[in-house]
PDB file of C-alpha atoms in Angstrom:
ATOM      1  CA  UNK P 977    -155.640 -45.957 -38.063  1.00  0.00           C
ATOM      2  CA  UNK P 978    -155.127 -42.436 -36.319  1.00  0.00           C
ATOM      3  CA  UNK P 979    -155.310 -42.143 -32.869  1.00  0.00           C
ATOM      4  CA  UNK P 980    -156.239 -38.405 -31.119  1.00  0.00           C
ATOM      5  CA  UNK P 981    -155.570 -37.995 -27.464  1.00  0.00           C
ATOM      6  CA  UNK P 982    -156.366 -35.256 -25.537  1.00  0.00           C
ATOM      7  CA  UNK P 983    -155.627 -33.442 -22.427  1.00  0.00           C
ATOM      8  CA  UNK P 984    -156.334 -30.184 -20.281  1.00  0.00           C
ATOM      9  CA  UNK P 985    -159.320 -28.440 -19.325  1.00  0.00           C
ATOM     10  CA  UNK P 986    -161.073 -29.582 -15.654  1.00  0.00           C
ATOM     11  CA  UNK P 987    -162.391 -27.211 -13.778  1.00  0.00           C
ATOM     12  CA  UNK P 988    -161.082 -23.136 -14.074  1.00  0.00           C
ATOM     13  CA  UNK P 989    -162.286 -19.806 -11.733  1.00  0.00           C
ATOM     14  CA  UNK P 990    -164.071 -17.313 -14.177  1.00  0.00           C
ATOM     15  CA  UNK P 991    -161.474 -15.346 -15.849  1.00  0.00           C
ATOM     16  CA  UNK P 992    -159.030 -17.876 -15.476  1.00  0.00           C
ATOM     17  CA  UNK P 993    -157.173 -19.622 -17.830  1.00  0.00           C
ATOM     18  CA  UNK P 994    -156.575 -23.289 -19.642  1.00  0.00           C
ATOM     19  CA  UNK P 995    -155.015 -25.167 -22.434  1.00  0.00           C
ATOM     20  CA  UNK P 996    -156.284 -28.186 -24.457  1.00  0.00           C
ATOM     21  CA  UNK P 997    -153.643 -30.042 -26.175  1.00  0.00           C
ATOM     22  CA  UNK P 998    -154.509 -32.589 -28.686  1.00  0.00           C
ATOM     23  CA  UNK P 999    -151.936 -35.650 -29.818  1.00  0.00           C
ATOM     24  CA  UNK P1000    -152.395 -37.273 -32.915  1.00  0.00           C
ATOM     25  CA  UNK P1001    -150.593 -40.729 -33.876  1.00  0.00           C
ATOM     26  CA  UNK P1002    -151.006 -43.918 -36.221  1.00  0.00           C
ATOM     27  CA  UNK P1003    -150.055 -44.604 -39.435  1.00  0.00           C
ATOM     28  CA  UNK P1004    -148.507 -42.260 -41.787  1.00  0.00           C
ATOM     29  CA  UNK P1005    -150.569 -39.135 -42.439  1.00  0.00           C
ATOM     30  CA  UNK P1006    -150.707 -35.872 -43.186  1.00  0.00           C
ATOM     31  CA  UNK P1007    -152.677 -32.932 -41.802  1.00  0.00           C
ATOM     32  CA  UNK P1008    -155.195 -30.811 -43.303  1.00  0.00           C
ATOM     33  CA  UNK P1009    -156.316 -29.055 -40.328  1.00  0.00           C
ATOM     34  CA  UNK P1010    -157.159 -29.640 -36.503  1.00  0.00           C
ATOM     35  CA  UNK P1011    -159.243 -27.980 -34.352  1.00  0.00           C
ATOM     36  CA  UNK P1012    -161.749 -28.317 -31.567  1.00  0.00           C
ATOM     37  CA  UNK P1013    -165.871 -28.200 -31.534  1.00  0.00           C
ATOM     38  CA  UNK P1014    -168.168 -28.143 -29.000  1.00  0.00           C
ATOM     39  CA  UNK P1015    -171.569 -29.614 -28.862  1.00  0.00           C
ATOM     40  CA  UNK P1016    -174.557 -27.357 -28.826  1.00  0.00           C
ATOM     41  CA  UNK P1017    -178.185 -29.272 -28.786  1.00  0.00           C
ATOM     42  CA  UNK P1018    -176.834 -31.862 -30.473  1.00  0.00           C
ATOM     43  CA  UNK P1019    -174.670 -29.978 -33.253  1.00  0.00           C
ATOM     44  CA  UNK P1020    -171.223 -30.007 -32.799  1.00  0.00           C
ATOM     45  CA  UNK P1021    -170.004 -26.138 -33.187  1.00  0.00           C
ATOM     46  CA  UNK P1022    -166.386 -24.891 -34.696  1.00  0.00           C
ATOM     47  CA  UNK P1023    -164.743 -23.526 -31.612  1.00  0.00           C
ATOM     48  CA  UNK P1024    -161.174 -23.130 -33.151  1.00  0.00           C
ATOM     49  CA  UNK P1025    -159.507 -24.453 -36.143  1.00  0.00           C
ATOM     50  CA  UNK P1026    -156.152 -24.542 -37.706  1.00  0.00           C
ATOM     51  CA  UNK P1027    -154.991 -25.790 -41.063  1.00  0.00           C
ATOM     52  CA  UNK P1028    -151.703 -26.714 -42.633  1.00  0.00           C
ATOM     53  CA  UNK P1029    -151.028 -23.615 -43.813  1.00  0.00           C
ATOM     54  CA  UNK P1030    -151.492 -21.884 -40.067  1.00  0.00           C
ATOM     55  CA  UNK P1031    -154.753 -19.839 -40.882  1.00  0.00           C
ATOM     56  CA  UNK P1032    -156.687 -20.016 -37.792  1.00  0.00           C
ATOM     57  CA  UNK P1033    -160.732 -19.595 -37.707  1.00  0.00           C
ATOM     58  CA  UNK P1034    -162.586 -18.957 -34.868  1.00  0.00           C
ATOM     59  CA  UNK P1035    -166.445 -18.804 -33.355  1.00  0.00           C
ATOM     60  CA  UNK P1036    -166.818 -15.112 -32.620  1.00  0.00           C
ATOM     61  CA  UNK P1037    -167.532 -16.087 -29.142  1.00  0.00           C
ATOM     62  CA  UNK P1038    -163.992 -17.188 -28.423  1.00  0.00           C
ATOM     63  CA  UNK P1039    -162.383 -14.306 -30.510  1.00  0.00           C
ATOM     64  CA  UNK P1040    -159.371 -12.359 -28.559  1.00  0.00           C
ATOM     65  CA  UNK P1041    -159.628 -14.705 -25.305  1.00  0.00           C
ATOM     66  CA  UNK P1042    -158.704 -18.556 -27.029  1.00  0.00           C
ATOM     67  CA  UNK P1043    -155.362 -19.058 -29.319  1.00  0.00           C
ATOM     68  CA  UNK P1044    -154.839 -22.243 -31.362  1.00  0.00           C
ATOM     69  CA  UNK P1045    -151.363 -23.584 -32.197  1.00  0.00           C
ATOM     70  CA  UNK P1046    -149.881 -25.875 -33.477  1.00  0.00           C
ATOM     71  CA  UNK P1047    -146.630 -28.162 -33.344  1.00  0.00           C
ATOM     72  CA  UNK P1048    -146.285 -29.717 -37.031  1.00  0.00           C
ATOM     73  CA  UNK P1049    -143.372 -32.363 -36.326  1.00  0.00           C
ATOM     74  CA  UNK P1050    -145.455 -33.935 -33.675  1.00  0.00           C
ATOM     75  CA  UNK P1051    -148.611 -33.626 -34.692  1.00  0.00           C
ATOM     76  CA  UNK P1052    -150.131 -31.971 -31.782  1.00  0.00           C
ATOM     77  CA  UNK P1053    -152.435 -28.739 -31.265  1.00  0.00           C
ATOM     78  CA  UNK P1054    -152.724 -26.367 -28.312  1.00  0.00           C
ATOM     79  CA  UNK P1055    -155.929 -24.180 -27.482  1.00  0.00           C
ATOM     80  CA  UNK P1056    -154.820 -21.594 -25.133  1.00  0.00           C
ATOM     81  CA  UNK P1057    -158.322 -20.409 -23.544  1.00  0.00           C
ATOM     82  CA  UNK P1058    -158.316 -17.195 -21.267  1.00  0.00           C
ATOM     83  CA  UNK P1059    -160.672 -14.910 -19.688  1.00  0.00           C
ATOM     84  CA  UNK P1060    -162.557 -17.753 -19.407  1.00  0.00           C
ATOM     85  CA  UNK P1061    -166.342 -17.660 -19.001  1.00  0.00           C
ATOM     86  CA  UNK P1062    -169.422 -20.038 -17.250  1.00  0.00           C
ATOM     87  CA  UNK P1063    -171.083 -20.167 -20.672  1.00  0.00           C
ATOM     88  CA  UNK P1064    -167.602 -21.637 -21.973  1.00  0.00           C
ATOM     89  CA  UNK P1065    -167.979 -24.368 -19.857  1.00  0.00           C
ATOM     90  CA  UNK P1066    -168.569 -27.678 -22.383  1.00  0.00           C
ATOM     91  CA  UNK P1067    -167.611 -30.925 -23.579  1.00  0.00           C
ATOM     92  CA  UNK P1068    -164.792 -29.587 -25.998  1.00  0.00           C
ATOM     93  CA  UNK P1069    -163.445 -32.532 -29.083  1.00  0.00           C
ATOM     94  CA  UNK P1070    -160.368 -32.509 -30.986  1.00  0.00           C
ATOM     95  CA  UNK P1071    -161.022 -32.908 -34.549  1.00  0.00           C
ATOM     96  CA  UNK P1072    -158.215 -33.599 -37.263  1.00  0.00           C
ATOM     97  CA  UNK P1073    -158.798 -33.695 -40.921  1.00  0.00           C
ATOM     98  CA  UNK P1074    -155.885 -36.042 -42.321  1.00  0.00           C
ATOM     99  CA  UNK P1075    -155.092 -37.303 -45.594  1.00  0.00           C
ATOM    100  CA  UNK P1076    -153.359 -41.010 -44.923  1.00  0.00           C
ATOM    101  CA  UNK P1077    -150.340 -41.758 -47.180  1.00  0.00           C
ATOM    102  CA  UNK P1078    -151.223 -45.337 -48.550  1.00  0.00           C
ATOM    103  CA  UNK P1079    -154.597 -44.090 -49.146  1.00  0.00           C
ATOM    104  CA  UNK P1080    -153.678 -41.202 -51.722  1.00  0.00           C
ATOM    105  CA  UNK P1081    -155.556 -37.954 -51.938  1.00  0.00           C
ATOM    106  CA  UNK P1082    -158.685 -39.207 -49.772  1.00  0.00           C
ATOM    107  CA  UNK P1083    -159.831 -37.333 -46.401  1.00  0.00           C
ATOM    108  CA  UNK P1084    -160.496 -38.971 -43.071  1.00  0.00           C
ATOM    109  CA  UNK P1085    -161.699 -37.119 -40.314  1.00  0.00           C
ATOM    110  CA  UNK P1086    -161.251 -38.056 -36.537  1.00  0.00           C
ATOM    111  CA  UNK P1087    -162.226 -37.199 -33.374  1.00  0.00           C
ATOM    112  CA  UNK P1088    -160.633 -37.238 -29.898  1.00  0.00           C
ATOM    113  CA  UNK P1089    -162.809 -38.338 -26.715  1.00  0.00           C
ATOM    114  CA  UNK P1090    -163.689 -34.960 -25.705  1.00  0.00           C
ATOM    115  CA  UNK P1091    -162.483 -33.048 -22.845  1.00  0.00           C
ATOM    116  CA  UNK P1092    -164.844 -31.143 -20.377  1.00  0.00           C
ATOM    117  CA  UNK P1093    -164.180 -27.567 -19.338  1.00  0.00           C
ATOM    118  CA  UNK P1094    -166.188 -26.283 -16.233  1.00  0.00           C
ATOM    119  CA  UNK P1095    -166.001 -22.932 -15.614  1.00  0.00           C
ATOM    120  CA  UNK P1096    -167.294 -21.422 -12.098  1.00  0.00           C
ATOM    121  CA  UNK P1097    -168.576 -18.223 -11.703  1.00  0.00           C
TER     122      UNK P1097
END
């Protein structure tokens, strides 16, 4: 099994700034891609991504004020998040998209507990 844990976020002045971080660990795996959602009326919105290659995608909402990274040898992403805004504040998850060794060529996607972002005005 694959474990994500994540840390950051609380509560952040309007054009302030935060990082997530997100740790993943367990069994032998390998990464697809990581990133972190939020949840919108039930939906769970792309809010950053990165893959294994480093491409990065982003909500256009976020563009130019959050940054994700990514350390590969320990499995952990970053989401630098500046110029923050009240309508930013949310519930953000860690995702990971992992292939696990033993298993072959099959996807498994996990998700961290979520990490709440308040943002005063």
């Amino acid at each position: 099994q694959v474990q994500l844990v994540e840390s950051g976020g609380g509560w952040v002045q309007a054009g302030g700034s935060t990082t997530l971080s997100c740790v993943a660990s367990g069994t032998t795996f390998s990464v697809k891609r990581m990133g972190w959602y939020r949840r919108d009326e039930g939906v769970h919105e792309l809010v950053a991504q990165i893959t294994e290659e480093g491409s990065t995608t982003y909500a256009d909402s976020v563009k130019g004020r959050f940054t994700i990274s990514r350390v590969n040898a320990n499995n952990t992403a970053y989401l630098q998040m500046k110029d923050l805004k009240p309508e930013d504040s949310t519930v953000y998850y860690c995702n990971i998209v992992l292939t696990i060794h033993a298993l072959g060529s099959r996807e498994f996607r996990y998700w961290g507990q979520g990490t709440q972002v308040t943002v005063s005005s």
